[in-house]
Amino acid sequence: MLDAADLPDDIAALKTMLLAAQAREVRKDERIERLEKLVAAFKQAAFGRKSEKADPEQFDLALEDLETAIAAIHAEDEADSRSGKPHSKPRAANRGSLPARLPRIEEIIEPESLTCACGGGLHCIGEDMSERLDVIPAQFRVIVTRRPKYACRACTDGVAQAPAPAR
């Protein structure tokens, strides 16, 4: 997009810029039309009624024409984009963790029972923690779900943990 400060005040210069832009558009439209015709001819030659009779080397000629035309269009587009403003860098996205400034609501989901099948008590050996963003109109908050893992010290029957809630 052009900035109003970049445009000249002279009407003749503005007209010249407008005519140059229209000429570029016409050239691009003509190239696109030519490429579409080449693609249609290539499809006809490759998949048409008499495709088995065609010489395979002729397909290479059609592909060379396409590659040449595409390279010319790319070169012109790069020249046009260089003359304009430089492209800004894409926004960096942090998908690792949610910002610490958001309020957090912690909910701890315990297993149904903290007694082992052998009769011993389960003790906490770790936990799974997940964070998800919850949106309340005009307010953001993070819901932290903790699911402690419990194991018995008396036996090795395994680990007890509550199932994860639906998201």
mmCIF file of C-alpha atoms in Angstrom:
data_model
loop_
_atom_site.group_PDB
_atom_site.id
_atom_site.type_symbol
_atom_site.label_atom_id
_atom_site.label_comp_id
_atom_site.label_asym_id
_atom_site.label_seq_id
_atom_site.Cartn_x
_atom_site.Cartn_y
_atom_site.Cartn_z
ATOM 1 C CA MET A 1 0.000 0.000 0.000
ATOM 2 C CA LEU A 2 1.176 3.465 -0.737
ATOM 3 C CA ASP A 3 1.453 5.985 2.032
ATOM 4 C CA ALA A 4 0.014 9.438 1.387
ATOM 5 C CA ALA A 5 3.358 10.993 2.342
ATOM 6 C CA ASP A 6 5.089 9.008 -0.434
ATOM 7 C CA LEU A 7 2.821 10.347 -3.178
ATOM 8 C CA PRO A 8 3.960 13.402 -5.131
ATOM 9 C CA ASP A 9 1.912 16.604 -5.102
ATOM 10 C CA ASP A 10 2.308 17.087 -8.864
ATOM 11 C CA ILE A 11 -0.755 15.900 -10.841
ATOM 12 C CA ALA A 12 1.341 14.912 -13.856
ATOM 13 C CA ALA A 13 3.568 12.712 -11.685
ATOM 14 C CA LEU A 14 0.484 11.074 -10.148
ATOM 15 C CA LYS A 15 -0.917 10.376 -13.611
ATOM 16 C CA THR A 16 2.406 8.846 -14.669
ATOM 17 C CA MET A 17 2.432 6.600 -11.592
ATOM 18 C CA LEU A 18 -1.156 5.512 -12.257
ATOM 19 C CA LEU A 19 -0.448 4.699 -15.920
ATOM 20 C CA ALA A 20 2.667 2.707 -14.961
ATOM 21 C CA ALA A 21 0.688 0.674 -12.417
ATOM 22 C CA GLN A 22 -2.043 -0.029 -14.979
ATOM 23 C CA ALA A 23 0.558 -1.125 -17.545
ATOM 24 C CA ARG A 24 2.067 -3.578 -15.015
ATOM 25 C CA GLU A 25 -1.381 -5.029 -14.327
ATOM 26 C CA VAL A 26 -2.070 -5.457 -18.059
ATOM 27 C CA ARG A 27 1.285 -7.222 -18.534
ATOM 28 C CA LYS A 28 0.547 -9.541 -15.605
ATOM 29 C CA ASP A 29 -2.923 -10.341 -16.957
ATOM 30 C CA GLU A 30 -1.457 -11.141 -20.373
ATOM 31 C CA ARG A 31 1.170 -13.420 -18.826
ATOM 32 C CA ILE A 32 -1.457 -15.207 -16.728
ATOM 33 C CA GLU A 33 -3.602 -15.752 -19.805
ATOM 34 C CA ARG A 34 -0.604 -17.116 -21.740
ATOM 35 C CA LEU A 35 0.291 -19.465 -18.877
ATOM 36 C CA GLU A 36 -3.275 -20.736 -18.663
ATOM 37 C CA LYS A 37 -3.205 -21.504 -22.389
ATOM 38 C CA LEU A 38 0.113 -23.351 -21.987
ATOM 39 C CA VAL A 39 -1.268 -25.399 -19.102
ATOM 40 C CA ALA A 40 -4.390 -26.269 -21.102
ATOM 41 C CA ALA A 41 -2.271 -27.326 -24.093
ATOM 42 C CA PHE A 42 -0.035 -29.404 -21.847
ATOM 43 C CA LYS A 43 -3.018 -31.137 -20.251
ATOM 44 C CA GLN A 44 -4.475 -31.834 -23.678
ATOM 45 C CA ALA A 45 -1.184 -33.310 -24.860
ATOM 46 C CA ALA A 46 -0.674 -35.377 -21.712
ATOM 47 C CA PHE A 47 -4.225 -36.583 -21.074
ATOM 48 C CA GLY A 48 -6.083 -35.904 -24.315
ATOM 49 C CA ARG A 49 -7.463 -38.349 -26.846
ATOM 50 C CA LYS A 50 -4.208 -38.712 -28.798
ATOM 51 C CA SER A 51 -1.823 -38.509 -25.830
ATOM 52 C CA GLU A 52 -0.352 -41.957 -26.504
ATOM 53 C CA LYS A 53 0.721 -40.912 -30.012
ATOM 54 C CA ALA A 54 2.551 -37.779 -28.858
ATOM 55 C CA ASP A 55 6.322 -37.732 -28.514
ATOM 56 C CA PRO A 56 7.335 -37.506 -24.792
ATOM 57 C CA GLU A 57 10.079 -34.985 -25.644
ATOM 58 C CA GLN A 58 7.421 -32.484 -26.664
ATOM 59 C CA PHE A 59 6.135 -32.481 -23.098
ATOM 60 C CA ASP A 60 9.548 -31.206 -21.987
ATOM 61 C CA LEU A 61 9.241 -28.269 -24.388
ATOM 62 C CA ALA A 62 5.909 -27.257 -22.873
ATOM 63 C CA LEU A 63 7.356 -27.534 -19.369
ATOM 64 C CA GLU A 64 10.345 -25.378 -20.345
ATOM 65 C CA ASP A 65 7.992 -22.663 -21.618
ATOM 66 C CA LEU A 66 6.050 -22.788 -18.353
ATOM 67 C CA GLU A 67 9.192 -22.640 -16.224
ATOM 68 C CA THR A 68 10.541 -19.697 -18.222
ATOM 69 C CA ALA A 69 7.288 -17.771 -17.923
ATOM 70 C CA ILE A 70 6.988 -18.475 -14.206
ATOM 71 C CA ALA A 71 10.579 -17.365 -13.593
ATOM 72 C CA ALA A 72 9.945 -14.116 -15.500
ATOM 73 C CA ILE A 73 6.840 -13.383 -13.417
ATOM 74 C CA HIS A 74 8.690 -14.110 -10.169
ATOM 75 C CA ALA A 75 11.537 -11.804 -11.208
ATOM 76 C CA GLU A 76 9.122 -8.995 -12.020
ATOM 77 C CA ASP A 77 7.220 -9.465 -8.751
ATOM 78 C CA GLU A 78 10.474 -9.338 -6.786
ATOM 79 C CA ALA A 79 11.486 -6.154 -8.603
ATOM 80 C CA ASP A 80 8.090 -4.610 -7.820
ATOM 81 C CA SER A 81 8.255 -5.622 -4.167
ATOM 82 C CA ARG A 82 11.793 -4.254 -3.776
ATOM 83 C CA SER A 83 10.720 -0.873 -5.127
ATOM 84 C CA GLY A 84 7.946 -0.702 -2.495
ATOM 85 C CA LYS A 85 8.331 -0.806 1.227
ATOM 86 C CA PRO A 86 10.286 -3.723 2.750
ATOM 87 C CA HIS A 87 8.246 -6.579 4.146
ATOM 88 C CA SER A 88 7.908 -6.635 7.897
ATOM 89 C CA LYS A 89 8.978 -9.683 9.853
ATOM 90 C CA PRO A 90 6.213 -12.116 10.795
ATOM 91 C CA ARG A 91 4.983 -11.864 14.353
ATOM 92 C CA ALA A 92 6.803 -14.187 16.731
ATOM 93 C CA ALA A 93 4.394 -16.624 18.368
ATOM 94 C CA ASN A 94 5.063 -18.114 21.796
ATOM 95 C CA ARG A 95 3.260 -21.420 21.899
ATOM 96 C CA GLY A 96 5.148 -22.696 24.940
ATOM 97 C CA SER A 97 3.516 -21.083 27.960
ATOM 98 C CA LEU A 98 0.867 -18.555 28.823
ATOM 99 C CA PRO A 99 1.950 -15.178 30.265
ATOM 100 C CA ALA A 100 2.544 -15.100 34.015
ATOM 101 C CA ARG A 101 0.609 -11.811 34.329
ATOM 102 C CA LEU A 102 -2.732 -13.574 33.699
ATOM 103 C CA PRO A 103 -4.668 -14.628 36.807
ATOM 104 C CA ARG A 104 -4.697 -18.361 37.430
ATOM 105 C CA ILE A 105 -7.395 -20.566 38.913
ATOM 106 C CA GLU A 106 -5.993 -23.853 40.163
ATOM 107 C CA GLU A 107 -8.086 -26.958 40.454
ATOM 108 C CA ILE A 108 -6.660 -30.162 41.880
ATOM 109 C CA ILE A 109 -8.293 -33.415 40.831
ATOM 110 C CA GLU A 110 -7.588 -36.231 43.294
ATOM 111 C CA PRO A 111 -8.174 -39.971 42.719
ATOM 112 C CA GLU A 112 -11.294 -41.458 44.304
ATOM 113 C CA SER A 113 -9.322 -43.229 47.017
ATOM 114 C CA LEU A 114 -5.877 -42.703 48.547
ATOM 115 C CA THR A 115 -5.682 -46.226 49.990
ATOM 116 C CA CYS A 116 -3.809 -48.960 48.135
ATOM 117 C CA ALA A 117 -5.295 -52.386 47.398
ATOM 118 C CA CYS A 118 -2.796 -53.858 49.894
ATOM 119 C CA GLY A 119 -4.164 -51.607 52.632
ATOM 120 C CA GLY A 120 -1.293 -49.103 52.683
ATOM 121 C CA GLY A 121 -1.623 -45.392 52.045
ATOM 122 C CA LEU A 122 -0.694 -43.751 48.756
ATOM 123 C CA HIS A 123 1.807 -40.895 48.725
ATOM 124 C CA CYS A 124 2.314 -38.278 46.029
ATOM 125 C CA ILE A 125 5.173 -39.090 43.596
ATOM 126 C CA GLY A 126 4.513 -36.378 40.991
ATOM 127 C CA GLU A 127 1.766 -34.691 39.048
ATOM 128 C CA ASP A 128 0.624 -33.848 35.553
ATOM 129 C CA MET A 129 -0.086 -30.162 35.015
ATOM 130 C CA SER A 130 -1.782 -28.506 32.073
ATOM 131 C CA GLU A 131 -2.749 -24.910 31.377
ATOM 132 C CA ARG A 132 -5.444 -23.670 29.043
ATOM 133 C CA LEU A 133 -6.688 -20.213 28.245
ATOM 134 C CA ASP A 134 -10.205 -19.392 29.377
ATOM 135 C CA VAL A 135 -11.854 -16.270 27.989
ATOM 136 C CA ILE A 136 -14.494 -14.359 29.870
ATOM 137 C CA PRO A 137 -15.727 -11.331 27.912
ATOM 138 C CA ALA A 138 -13.172 -8.560 28.530
ATOM 139 C CA GLN A 139 -11.206 -10.794 30.917
ATOM 140 C CA PHE A 140 -8.617 -13.517 30.409
ATOM 141 C CA ARG A 141 -7.590 -16.097 32.961
ATOM 142 C CA VAL A 142 -5.626 -19.335 32.999
ATOM 143 C CA ILE A 143 -7.120 -22.498 34.419
ATOM 144 C CA VAL A 144 -4.414 -24.762 35.848
ATOM 145 C CA THR A 145 -5.435 -28.392 36.310
ATOM 146 C CA ARG A 146 -3.252 -30.528 38.566
ATOM 147 C CA ARG A 147 -3.631 -34.301 38.785
ATOM 148 C CA PRO A 148 -1.316 -35.685 41.481
ATOM 149 C CA LYS A 149 0.066 -39.205 41.021
ATOM 150 C CA TYR A 150 0.069 -41.481 44.050
ATOM 151 C CA ALA A 151 1.938 -44.720 44.730
ATOM 152 C CA CYS A 152 2.105 -47.093 47.695
ATOM 153 C CA ARG A 153 5.390 -47.420 49.603
ATOM 154 C CA ALA A 154 4.474 -50.887 50.850
ATOM 155 C CA CYS A 155 3.946 -52.541 47.455
ATOM 156 C CA THR A 156 4.547 -51.929 43.767
ATOM 157 C CA ASP A 157 0.987 -52.214 42.486
ATOM 158 C CA GLY A 158 1.325 -49.146 40.307
ATOM 159 C CA VAL A 159 0.362 -45.505 40.248
ATOM 160 C CA ALA A 160 -3.066 -44.038 41.028
ATOM 161 C CA GLN A 161 -4.175 -40.875 39.295
ATOM 162 C CA ALA A 162 -7.536 -39.291 38.560
ATOM 163 C CA PRO A 163 -8.579 -39.288 34.896
ATOM 164 C CA ALA A 164 -8.103 -36.026 33.016
ATOM 165 C CA PRO A 165 -11.247 -33.901 32.646
ATOM 166 C CA ALA A 166 -12.780 -33.182 29.255
ATOM 167 C CA ARG A 167 -11.486 -30.024 27.583
#
